[in-house]
Amino acid sequence: MPDQDAGTSRTPLLEVRDLKVHFPVYGGVFRRVVDHVKAVDGVSFKVPQGKTVGLVGESGSGKTTIGRSIVKLVPVTSGKLFYQGSEITPLKRKGFFPFRKKIQMIFQDPFNSLNPRMTVEAIVAEALMIHFPEMTRSQRRERSADLLKQVGLEEEHLNRYPHEFSGGQRQRIGIARALSVEPEFIVCDEPVSALDVSVQASIVNLLQDLQEKLGLTYLFIAHDLAVVEHIGDEVLVMTEGKIVEQATARDIYENPQHEYTKKLLAAVPDF
Amino acid sequence: MTREKGIFRQVLERPLGLAVLSLLAVFYLVALFADFLSPYETSDQDLQKTYHPPTSVFWKDGGLHVQRYELAEPQEMVYRKIEGEGAPIRFFASGYEYRLFGLIPAERHLFLVDEPDRIYLLGSDETGRDNFSRLLYGSRISLSIGLVGISIIMVFGFMAGGLAGYFGGIWDGVTMRFIELVMAIPGLYLLLVLRSTFPDHLSPAQIFFLIVLILSFLAWGGTARIIRGMTLSLRNRQFVLAAEVLGQSSWKIVWKHILPNVFSYLVVAASLSIPGFILGEAALSFLGLGIQEPSASWGLMLSQAQDMKVFMLNFWWLLLPGAAIFVTVIAFNVLGDVLRDIVDPKQKFLSR
Ligand SMILES: Nc1ncnc2c1ncn2[C@@H]1O[C@H](COP(=O)(O)OP(=O)(O)OP(=O)(O)O)[C@@H](O)[C@H]1O
Ligand SMILES: [Mg+2]
C-alpha cells in the first residue's frame, strides 16, 4: 500500500505550532502573580513518523518544558499541539488518556525516576494494569521479563529494587517502563546526560535499535550536539525559549547559521 | 548497596533506643497483664485501712508474709507495725474474677493474702483501695491512649496532608488555613472547650474515645503539615511524573507512590505526639473531665492526691502516678527522638 504510506508520512506524527509555556512568578505579601517566566516562547516544529528530532540547548532554555507540555505535565499557555493531525491541546485528563498509551517519556535522572519502594516488576508492570487490564498476573510478569530482555536486562532482575542497579541499568528500566504500553512516540529528556560517557553510547545504541525494531519516533533532548548528531535526523537548536536554528544534523555541523549554534559547536570536543 | 534495614532493627542497635524500648516493653506487658498482676479490683475498698503505707514483706516459716499493721494515731493516719505478726502471701491463688485480654475467664492472681489482711505494695488511698492495683489498671489508659491516638492521627494527617500536597489548589488552602486556626488556639483551652461541649456522664469506653478524638483533633495538624511538605516535594519527583505520563489515576499515585515514600515519616511524626496524648488525658482526668471513678487512670489518681492531707501527712505513695506519667512521657520522647534521627537525620522535615 504505497499510497497510504505516502499519506501518513505527509502528516507528521507530532506537530507543535507556536507553543508558549509561561510559568507565573508569585511575589509580595498576598502571593499574587507578579511576573512570568517565558520558559517556551513561540516554538514550532514537526516530528515525522519513524524519525528522531534532536532538541539542543543550554540549561534553562526550555527543552524539558517542551517535552513535558507534549505529555501534559505542564499546562500550555498558548499554541497548538497535533498528534497524527488531530489537536491534543484542549484535551482534558479523560480525553487525553488514549494518548497516554501512544506518547511516552524517558526521564533525565535515573536516580530519581524510579520509585525506590517498588520492585522492578512493579515498576515495569504498573502501566500494564492500566492499559491492558485483561492481562493476568502471570501474563504481566512474563511481559515484564520480556521487556527487561528487550532493554538488555535479565528476568531475575524483576524482584530487585532500583537501588541495586547502576545508573545505566536504571535508565534501561526506565526505557522498559516506557515501552510497556507499546508507544509510538517517546520524548527522551536527556536520557544519557546523567550517565558516564562510557555508558552513554550503549544507551543511545539501545534507543536506536529499539527505534528500528519497533518503528518508534523520538523527540531527543540533549544539551550538547555530540549525542544528537549521532542519533538525530533533524536538529532544533534552542535558547531562551525560542528555536534559533532548525536543520539536518549534517547541515548543522557543516554550515551553522546562528551565532548560538556556533558556540554550541565549539563546545563539542573534536575527534 | 544493601537493602535498607528495618527501622525497628535500627532502633534496637542504638543503646538509647534499646533502653527505652525495653522499658516501654515492660510497661506494656504489665498493662496487658494488669488483672493478673493486681491483687485487688480498682473499686475494692477497705475503710478500716485508709491511707495505709506500703506494707513490708518478711520471710517466716518457709514462706513470704505480709507485715500486719495497727492504726496508732487515727487523727494523723499513722500505722505501726505489729512485730512478728503477718499473713502468708499466696502465689497463683484464686481471687476476683476477670477476663484475660478481655476474653479468657480467669481468677488466678500472681499474689494474694487472705482477708481481713491486705497487701498494699504501694500503699492505699483515702478509701483503702490498693494503690498498686490502681496504678496497673491506670497504665492501660495512659499507654493505650497514645497508640489509638496516633492511628487516628496517621490516617487524618495523611489524608489531609497528602491530598493537600498532591492536589493543591483550594483543598490545600482550606486545609492549611483550618490547621493554622486549630494550632493558633492554645491547646489546653481548646481541650476544655471541646470537652465541655459533650455530656459529663458517659460510659468509661465512651469517655476514652471522646478524649482520644479530642486530643487527635488537636494534634493531627502538625503531622498533616509535615506530610504536606513532603508530598509537595515528592509530587515533582520524576517517578511520580512518570506514573502520570503512564496514565495512572491520581488516587493510585497517592496510594502507590506518595504513601510508601512518606510512611516512615508519617509514623515518626505521629509518634512524636504520643506524650501529648498521655499528658492530655492526665490533664483532663485531673480536672475531673476525663476518666471517672471507679475506673483508674494516672491523671485521675493524681487528682485525688490534691488533698491537703496528702502533703501534710506525707502520703508520698499517692504521688506515684505522677512519677509514672513522667517516666512514660520521657520514654516516648526519647523514642520519638531516636526514630526521628533514623528517619530524618538532617531534620529536614521533622523538627520540633
Ligand atoms: N514548574 C515550573 N514553574 C516555574 N518555572 C519553571 C517550571 N519548570 C521550569 N521552569 C523554568 O522554565 C525555564 C526552562 O526550564 P526547563 O526545565 O525547560 O529547561 P531545560 O532546557 O530543560 O534545562 P536543563 O538542561 O537544565 O534541563 C527555567 O528558567 C525554569 O526555571
Ligand atoms: Mg531539562
XYZ file of C-alpha atoms and ligand atoms in Angstrom:
655
model
C 0.000 0.000 0.000
C 2.415 2.675 -1.152
C -0.322 5.293 -1.347
C -1.302 5.056 2.265
C 2.336 5.069 3.328
C 2.922 8.261 1.443
C -0.211 9.708 3.023
C 0.826 9.068 6.629
C 4.346 10.307 6.093
C 2.980 13.607 4.890
C 1.168 14.316 8.155
C 3.871 14.445 10.813
C 3.332 12.242 13.867
C 3.675 15.284 16.069
C 3.326 18.898 15.181
C 3.953 21.817 17.511
C 2.605 25.177 16.391
C 3.648 28.413 18.087
C 3.845 26.803 21.527
C 4.149 29.104 24.515
C 4.538 27.989 28.102
C 4.749 30.780 30.668
C 5.100 29.990 34.358
C 3.650 32.533 36.763
C 6.020 34.026 39.332
C 4.373 34.777 42.663
C 5.515 37.585 44.903
C 4.513 40.052 47.555
C 2.575 39.514 50.749
C -0.538 38.199 49.011
C 1.315 35.803 46.730
C -0.020 37.474 43.625
C 1.304 36.798 40.163
C 3.952 39.466 39.650
C 5.659 38.149 36.544
C 6.010 35.227 34.150
C 8.930 33.004 33.234
C 8.714 32.557 29.498
C 10.112 29.022 29.517
C 8.890 28.341 25.983
C 8.052 31.357 23.869
C 6.676 30.607 20.419
C 8.094 27.319 19.216
C 7.036 25.434 16.081
C 8.365 22.166 14.693
C 7.312 18.818 13.250
C 8.389 15.315 14.101
C 7.903 12.922 11.166
C 6.826 9.333 11.749
C 9.739 6.987 12.425
C 12.326 9.749 12.686
C 14.296 11.309 15.503
C 14.273 15.031 16.047
C 17.028 16.311 18.294
C 16.429 19.285 20.569
C 19.555 21.007 21.823
C 20.104 23.988 24.057
C 21.796 25.153 27.209
C 20.424 24.571 30.682
C 17.238 26.529 31.302
C 16.500 27.096 27.635
C 13.117 25.352 27.920
C 13.804 21.895 26.450
C 12.256 19.913 29.286
C 9.275 22.242 29.318
C 8.584 21.495 25.639
C 8.834 17.758 26.334
C 6.562 17.998 29.347
C 3.932 20.046 27.575
C 3.657 17.287 24.965
C 2.784 14.738 27.686
C 0.582 17.243 29.557
C 2.778 17.534 32.628
C 2.740 21.325 32.308
C -0.142 23.480 31.081
C 0.187 25.106 27.700
C -0.193 28.894 27.738
C -0.940 29.222 24.026
C -0.251 27.466 20.763
C -1.330 24.115 19.431
C -0.127 20.525 19.550
C -1.237 17.999 16.932
C -0.776 14.270 17.165
C -1.353 12.411 13.890
C -3.113 15.508 12.645
C -5.612 15.807 15.492
C -5.317 18.541 18.043
C -4.499 17.373 21.559
C -4.065 20.745 23.273
C -7.652 21.195 24.536
C -7.996 17.596 25.783
C -8.581 17.146 29.495
C -7.432 14.232 31.577
C -10.028 11.793 30.268
C -9.779 12.829 26.645
C -6.010 12.592 26.699
C -5.994 9.147 28.294
C -5.815 7.187 24.988
C -2.726 9.213 24.098
C -1.019 8.094 27.317
C -0.614 4.748 25.620
C 0.885 6.303 22.494
C 3.144 9.021 23.883
C 5.722 8.131 26.489
C 8.636 9.817 28.185
C 12.101 8.784 29.336
C 13.437 10.922 32.145
C 16.712 12.663 32.709
C 17.731 11.467 36.149
C 17.780 7.681 36.533
C 18.265 8.059 40.293
C 15.048 9.976 40.595
C 12.807 8.423 38.028
C 12.187 5.039 39.681
C 10.112 4.669 42.850
C 12.602 3.403 45.477
C 9.857 1.436 47.250
C 8.813 -0.621 44.236
C 10.397 -3.687 42.712
C 11.456 -3.607 39.087
C 8.497 -5.830 38.269
C 6.059 -3.447 39.931
C 7.648 -0.514 38.110
C 7.537 -2.098 34.681
C 4.128 -3.731 35.156
C 2.399 -0.661 36.585
C 1.254 0.607 33.203
C 0.206 -2.878 32.074
C -2.515 -2.862 34.706
C -3.728 0.481 33.391
C -3.684 -0.127 29.653
C -4.030 -3.909 29.453
C -6.495 -4.652 32.260
C -7.322 -8.055 30.757
C -3.807 -9.353 31.466
C -3.413 -11.804 34.343
C -0.691 -11.536 36.948
C 1.457 -14.169 35.347
C 0.991 -12.636 31.907
C 2.137 -9.321 33.290
C 5.175 -10.939 34.820
C 6.000 -12.644 31.560
C 5.610 -9.415 29.659
C 7.777 -7.543 32.190
C 10.511 -10.153 31.812
C 10.223 -9.753 28.044
C 10.582 -6.010 28.300
C 13.655 -6.353 30.518
C 15.279 -8.618 27.948
C 14.457 -6.121 25.212
C 16.435 -3.447 27.052
C 19.346 -5.742 27.851
C 18.467 -6.795 31.406
C 17.675 -10.216 32.832
C 14.499 -11.826 34.078
C 15.971 -12.284 37.560
C 16.185 -8.517 37.914
C 12.384 -8.430 38.299
C 12.405 -8.897 42.056
C 15.109 -6.347 42.797
C 14.795 -2.759 43.933
C 16.116 0.261 41.989
C 18.971 0.955 44.424
C 20.565 -2.343 43.434
C 21.265 -1.083 39.911
C 23.785 1.222 38.294
C 22.737 4.425 36.563
C 22.856 2.832 33.119
C 20.813 -0.156 34.273
C 18.243 2.117 35.868
C 17.899 4.061 32.677
C 17.219 0.724 30.949
C 14.472 0.030 33.468
C 13.029 3.455 32.701
C 13.091 2.607 29.000
C 11.379 -0.731 29.654
C 8.670 1.086 31.610
C 8.094 3.494 28.722
C 7.939 0.604 26.252
C 5.445 -1.355 28.354
C 2.453 0.475 26.852
C 3.710 -0.156 23.300
C 4.041 3.549 22.475
C 4.597 5.150 19.080
C 6.266 8.327 20.200
C 8.795 8.809 23.022
C 10.064 12.057 24.461
C 13.620 11.291 25.554
C 14.538 14.059 28.015
C 18.332 13.993 28.204
C 18.319 10.227 28.767
C 22.102 9.994 28.884
C 23.193 13.316 30.415
C 23.421 11.888 33.922
C 25.420 8.841 32.833
C 29.129 8.122 32.476
C 30.454 8.764 28.998
C 31.263 5.062 28.612
C 27.623 4.129 29.328
C 26.102 6.903 27.217
C 26.894 5.222 23.906
C 25.331 1.914 24.930
C 22.061 3.607 25.905
C 21.983 5.652 22.696
C 22.607 2.479 20.697
C 19.845 0.696 22.572
C 17.422 3.506 21.749
C 18.410 3.332 18.080
C 17.973 -0.447 17.963
C 14.557 -0.162 19.582
C 13.567 2.521 17.114
C 14.428 0.279 14.204
C 12.770 -2.781 15.672
C 9.584 -1.130 16.941
C 9.275 1.730 14.480
C 9.417 4.372 17.206
C 9.548 8.109 16.769
C 11.695 10.190 19.122
C 11.975 13.736 20.297
C 15.500 13.508 21.657
C 16.534 16.258 24.067
C 20.194 16.880 24.814
C 22.354 19.753 25.901
C 25.267 19.084 23.603
C 25.352 18.492 19.896
C 27.554 15.390 20.008
C 24.812 12.982 21.108
C 22.129 14.492 18.896
C 24.351 14.484 15.861
C 24.696 10.755 16.336
C 21.015 9.896 16.670
C 19.050 12.801 15.177
C 17.747 13.088 11.646
C 16.950 16.705 12.209
C 18.164 19.077 14.919
C 16.455 22.006 16.617
C 18.708 24.459 18.413
C 17.058 26.323 21.198
C 17.940 29.184 23.508
C 15.845 31.285 25.887
C 12.581 29.623 24.969
C 12.976 30.053 21.202
C 14.217 27.841 18.391
C 17.039 29.679 16.663
C 18.083 27.106 14.107
C 16.481 24.096 12.518
C 18.377 21.882 10.064
C 19.564 18.368 9.368
C 22.299 17.111 11.633
C 24.858 17.307 8.861
C 23.958 20.882 7.908
C 24.230 21.994 11.489
C 27.736 20.608 11.600
C 28.960 21.766 8.276
C 27.208 25.054 7.959
C 25.905 26.508 11.233
C 23.917 29.685 10.703
C 23.225 31.120 14.108
C 25.827 32.505 16.491
C 24.491 30.365 19.282
C 24.831 27.177 17.226
C 28.447 28.048 16.503
C 29.039 28.470 20.207
C 27.482 25.062 20.890
C 29.597 23.505 18.174
C 32.745 24.988 19.614
C 31.917 23.242 22.878
C 31.796 19.805 21.200
C 35.171 18.097 21.558
C 36.949 17.459 18.257
C 37.961 13.924 17.436
C 24.311 -1.234 48.337
C 22.274 -3.472 50.579
C 18.595 -3.417 51.291
C 17.663 -0.859 53.913
C 17.446 -2.247 57.399
C 14.071 -2.200 59.075
C 13.525 0.841 61.234
C 12.838 -1.386 64.235
C 16.238 -3.071 63.916
C 17.897 0.307 63.720
C 16.242 1.446 66.946
C 17.488 -1.677 68.712
C 21.023 -1.041 67.515
C 21.190 2.248 69.397
C 21.789 1.996 73.147
C 19.277 4.706 73.958
C 16.715 3.177 71.641
C 17.228 -0.273 73.120
C 16.894 1.115 76.656
C 13.614 2.989 76.172
C 12.145 0.283 74.004
C 12.858 -2.329 76.688
C 11.393 -0.073 79.357
C 8.263 0.516 77.309
C 8.013 -3.182 76.506
C 7.950 -3.927 80.248
C 5.317 -1.234 80.782
C 3.097 -2.626 78.055
C 3.444 -6.184 79.326
C 2.453 -5.021 82.794
C -0.537 -3.160 81.373
C -1.565 -6.217 79.374
C -1.443 -8.464 82.446
C -2.722 -5.826 84.884
C -5.588 -8.004 86.099
C -3.353 -10.989 86.708
C -0.708 -8.907 88.481
C -3.002 -6.869 90.690
C -4.406 -8.387 93.886
C -7.483 -6.102 94.039
C -10.026 -4.554 91.738
C -9.847 -0.792 91.216
C -13.035 -0.309 93.253
C -12.134 -2.667 96.111
C -12.298 -0.516 99.261
C -11.356 -1.123 102.878
C -12.462 1.793 105.012
C -10.545 0.413 108.019
C -7.276 0.859 106.181
C -7.340 4.298 104.564
C -4.052 5.989 103.681
C -2.249 2.803 104.598
C 1.510 2.999 103.949
C 3.204 0.445 101.712
C 3.269 -2.861 103.553
C 6.597 -4.538 104.132
C 7.177 -8.192 103.476
C 9.209 -10.659 105.543
C 10.289 -14.288 105.476
C 8.931 -16.673 108.106
C 8.271 -20.441 108.388
C 9.466 -21.072 104.847
C 7.209 -18.535 103.193
C 6.774 -14.846 102.452
C 4.483 -12.930 104.772
C 2.982 -9.510 104.602
C 3.518 -7.386 107.712
C 0.439 -6.655 109.825
C -0.110 -3.048 110.973
C -2.272 -1.310 113.541
C -3.680 2.159 113.345
C -1.654 4.009 116.001
C -2.964 7.528 115.588
C -6.337 7.705 113.819
C -6.146 11.511 113.581
C -2.967 11.530 111.578
C -3.359 8.119 109.972
C -0.165 6.756 111.416
C 0.112 2.979 111.168
C 2.545 0.971 113.292
C 3.965 -2.493 112.601
C 2.824 -5.298 114.908
C 6.141 -7.049 115.393
C 6.254 -10.675 114.314
C 2.668 -10.749 113.079
C 1.822 -11.201 109.437
C -0.272 -13.045 106.919
C 1.182 -15.553 104.434
C 1.316 -14.443 100.813
C -0.261 -16.972 98.473
C 1.069 -17.147 94.941
C -1.076 -18.010 91.931
C -4.043 -18.043 94.231
C -7.607 -17.509 93.122
C -9.118 -14.121 93.767
C -11.593 -11.863 91.988
C -12.720 -12.973 88.545
C -11.566 -11.225 85.397
C -11.126 -11.883 81.712
C -7.563 -12.197 80.498
C -7.043 -9.995 77.405
C -10.735 -9.232 77.755
C -11.594 -12.748 76.587
C -10.457 -15.684 78.687
C -12.281 -16.034 82.015
C -9.755 -16.373 84.846
C -9.433 -15.903 88.590
C -5.749 -16.611 89.261
C -3.596 -13.787 90.546
C 0.150 -13.562 90.947
C -0.116 -12.964 94.692
C -2.848 -12.518 97.294
C -3.344 -12.515 101.049
C -6.405 -13.752 102.874
C -8.918 -11.289 104.282
C -9.034 -9.379 106.553
C -5.328 -8.756 105.966
C -4.419 -6.715 102.940
C -1.295 -6.358 100.868
C -0.576 -2.795 99.815
C 2.704 -2.842 97.928
C 2.359 0.851 97.156
C 0.031 1.900 99.937
C -3.692 2.649 99.875
C -5.783 5.729 99.155
C -8.479 7.612 101.086
C -10.946 4.717 100.824
C -8.398 1.970 101.387
C -8.114 0.944 97.734
C -4.839 -0.631 96.661
C -2.621 1.957 95.012
C -0.562 -0.724 93.261
C -3.567 -2.319 91.557
C -4.955 1.052 90.548
C -1.616 2.097 89.121
C -1.508 -1.043 86.970
C -5.048 -0.581 85.708
C -4.408 3.104 85.141
C -1.408 2.289 82.966
C -3.769 0.706 80.466
C -5.333 4.051 79.739
C -2.160 6.082 79.573
C -0.334 3.508 77.483
C -3.125 2.757 75.033
C -4.369 6.291 74.503
C -1.229 7.233 72.589
C -1.395 4.215 70.304
C -5.054 4.669 69.458
C -4.357 8.363 69.014
C -1.505 8.022 66.573
C -3.501 5.607 64.434
C -6.128 8.302 64.085
C -3.511 10.997 63.521
C -1.768 8.949 60.852
C -4.960 8.447 58.898
C -6.081 12.066 59.128
C -2.585 13.501 58.855
C -2.002 11.597 55.657
C -5.422 12.198 54.181
C -5.297 15.925 54.819
C -1.595 16.497 54.247
C -1.064 14.052 51.415
C -4.104 15.139 49.474
C -3.482 18.836 50.111
C 0.085 18.440 48.931
C -0.755 16.377 45.888
C -3.870 18.087 44.607
C -3.014 21.598 45.809
C -5.473 24.334 44.905
C -8.497 25.159 47.020
C -8.384 21.949 49.035
C -4.810 22.768 50.042
C -5.664 26.344 51.020
C -8.721 25.364 53.056
C -6.991 22.539 54.963
C -3.899 24.560 55.769
C -5.859 27.599 56.979
C -8.007 25.307 59.112
C -4.938 23.655 60.634
C -3.392 27.042 61.371
C -6.613 28.094 63.071
C -6.658 24.998 65.280
C -2.978 25.394 66.081
C -3.313 29.076 66.889
C -5.647 28.442 69.827
C -3.795 27.314 72.973
C -4.289 23.577 73.256
C -5.440 23.380 76.853
C -8.293 25.872 76.394
C -9.452 24.199 73.238
C -9.291 20.869 75.028
C -11.518 22.190 77.827
C -13.959 23.871 75.467
C -14.300 20.765 73.348
C -14.729 18.504 76.357
C -17.391 20.730 77.855
C -19.500 20.545 74.701
C -20.114 16.880 75.464
C -22.189 15.485 78.333
C -20.403 14.895 81.653
C -21.562 11.407 82.341
C -20.685 8.851 79.759
C -19.593 5.246 79.962
C -15.858 4.721 80.544
C -15.366 3.500 76.969
C -17.238 6.495 75.561
C -15.129 8.866 77.623
C -11.943 7.149 76.497
C -12.806 7.553 72.835
C -14.070 11.064 73.336
C -10.721 12.002 74.875
C -8.794 10.292 72.085
C -10.850 12.063 69.453
C -10.468 15.473 71.055
C -6.726 15.044 71.507
C -6.328 13.739 67.952
C -8.222 16.733 66.680
C -5.716 18.961 68.465
C -2.674 17.055 67.210
C -3.304 15.933 63.616
C -2.442 19.316 62.151
C 1.286 19.109 62.823
C 1.535 15.711 61.168
C -0.565 16.842 58.230
C 1.724 19.802 57.646
C 4.838 17.679 57.619
C 3.264 15.197 55.223
C 2.040 18.017 53.000
C 5.539 19.430 52.737
C 6.966 16.045 51.825
C 4.210 15.375 49.318
C 4.856 18.708 47.657
C 8.463 17.736 47.100
C 7.537 14.192 46.030
C 4.953 15.422 43.560
C 7.657 16.752 41.264
C 9.934 13.755 41.593
C 10.391 12.092 38.245
C 8.918 8.747 39.251
C 5.649 10.474 40.127
C 5.703 12.324 36.811
C 6.404 9.028 35.079
C 3.319 7.493 36.672
C 1.251 10.437 35.449
C 2.617 10.034 31.935
C 1.697 6.345 32.065
C -1.898 7.360 32.776
C -2.059 6.325 36.410
C -5.007 7.786 38.325
C -4.343 10.425 40.964
C -5.641 8.221 43.772
C -3.378 5.351 42.784
C -0.424 7.721 42.565
C -1.104 8.949 46.081
C -1.534 5.385 47.286
C 1.330 3.668 45.449
C 3.919 6.400 45.035
C 3.354 9.013 47.738
C 2.229 6.995 50.768
C 5.033 4.383 50.748
C 7.593 7.159 50.457
C 6.247 9.205 53.358
C 5.186 6.289 55.519
C 8.158 6.194 57.881
C 7.950 9.958 58.321
C 4.253 9.607 58.956
C 4.856 7.064 61.712
C 7.537 9.171 63.356
C 5.677 12.456 63.034
C 2.637 10.837 64.595
C 4.581 9.089 67.349
C 6.136 12.370 68.424
C 2.639 13.292 69.583
C 2.241 10.315 71.946
C 3.433 12.296 75.001
C 0.799 14.896 74.175
C -1.903 12.243 74.391
C -0.660 10.927 77.725
C -0.431 14.405 79.221
C -3.731 15.473 77.687
C -5.601 12.553 79.196
C -3.902 13.139 82.547
C -4.850 16.822 82.453
C -8.487 16.114 81.612
C -8.805 13.395 84.244
C -7.037 15.585 86.776
C -9.632 18.271 86.177
C -12.405 15.723 86.546
C -13.360 15.860 82.857
C -11.745 12.619 81.835
C -11.795 9.076 83.118
C -14.173 8.765 86.068
C -14.375 6.732 89.264
C -14.246 3.880 89.940
C -12.078 3.360 86.839
C -8.468 4.279 87.358
C -6.203 6.474 85.318
C -2.983 8.131 86.338
C -4.405 11.618 85.947
C -7.479 10.738 87.975
C -5.350 9.208 90.741
C -3.248 12.346 90.873
C -6.325 14.499 91.264
C -7.147 12.604 94.463
C -3.668 13.306 95.716
C -4.527 17.002 95.676
C -5.994 16.636 99.171
C -4.043 18.744 101.659
C -3.725 15.712 103.910
C -1.525 14.031 101.338
C 1.020 16.803 101.599
C 0.741 17.492 105.298
C 0.956 13.878 106.348
C 3.401 12.818 103.654
C 1.407 10.131 101.865
C 4.086 10.137 99.180
C 2.892 6.925 97.541
C -0.162 8.728 96.231
C 2.116 10.817 94.013
C 3.471 7.731 92.227
C 1.077 8.131 89.256
C 2.838 11.427 88.595
C 6.169 9.635 88.516
C 4.669 7.040 86.174
C 3.419 9.749 83.803
C 6.801 11.437 83.938
C 8.767 8.283 83.114
C 6.399 7.247 80.315
C 6.386 10.652 78.699
C 10.184 10.874 78.834
C 10.478 7.365 77.383
C 8.209 8.228 74.455
C 10.001 11.500 73.872
C 13.348 9.739 73.718
C 11.937 7.033 71.458
C 10.485 9.692 69.186
C 13.855 11.438 69.005
C 15.660 8.210 68.202
C 13.126 7.373 65.485
C 13.368 10.836 64.015
C 17.117 10.612 63.994
C 16.923 7.405 61.979
C 14.269 8.503 59.512
C 15.292 12.122 59.061
C 18.909 12.547 60.201
C 19.238 16.055 58.801
C 15.945 17.101 60.397
C 14.702 18.454 57.123
C 11.087 17.725 57.859
C 10.612 16.532 61.387
C 11.857 19.333 63.563
C 10.008 20.342 66.663
N 7.113 24.276 37.083
C 7.821 25.412 36.847
N 7.483 26.558 37.482
C 8.177 27.682 37.261
N 9.229 27.790 36.440
C 9.617 26.691 35.771
C 8.936 25.433 35.955
N 9.560 24.495 35.183
C 10.564 25.151 34.552
N 10.611 26.438 34.901
C 11.548 27.456 34.368
O 11.475 27.430 32.970
C 12.772 27.584 32.394
C 13.068 26.427 31.457
O 13.225 25.228 32.202
P 13.480 23.803 31.552
O 13.490 22.817 32.637
O 12.526 23.588 30.458
O 14.953 23.973 30.952
P 15.875 22.861 30.273
O 16.252 23.402 28.953
O 15.245 21.545 30.329
O 17.161 22.905 31.207
P 18.111 21.680 31.672
O 19.103 21.469 30.587
O 18.750 22.228 32.904
O 17.250 20.511 31.935
C 13.750 27.684 33.553
O 14.049 29.039 33.756
C 12.984 27.120 34.710
O 13.390 27.746 35.896
Mg 15.712 19.638 31.258
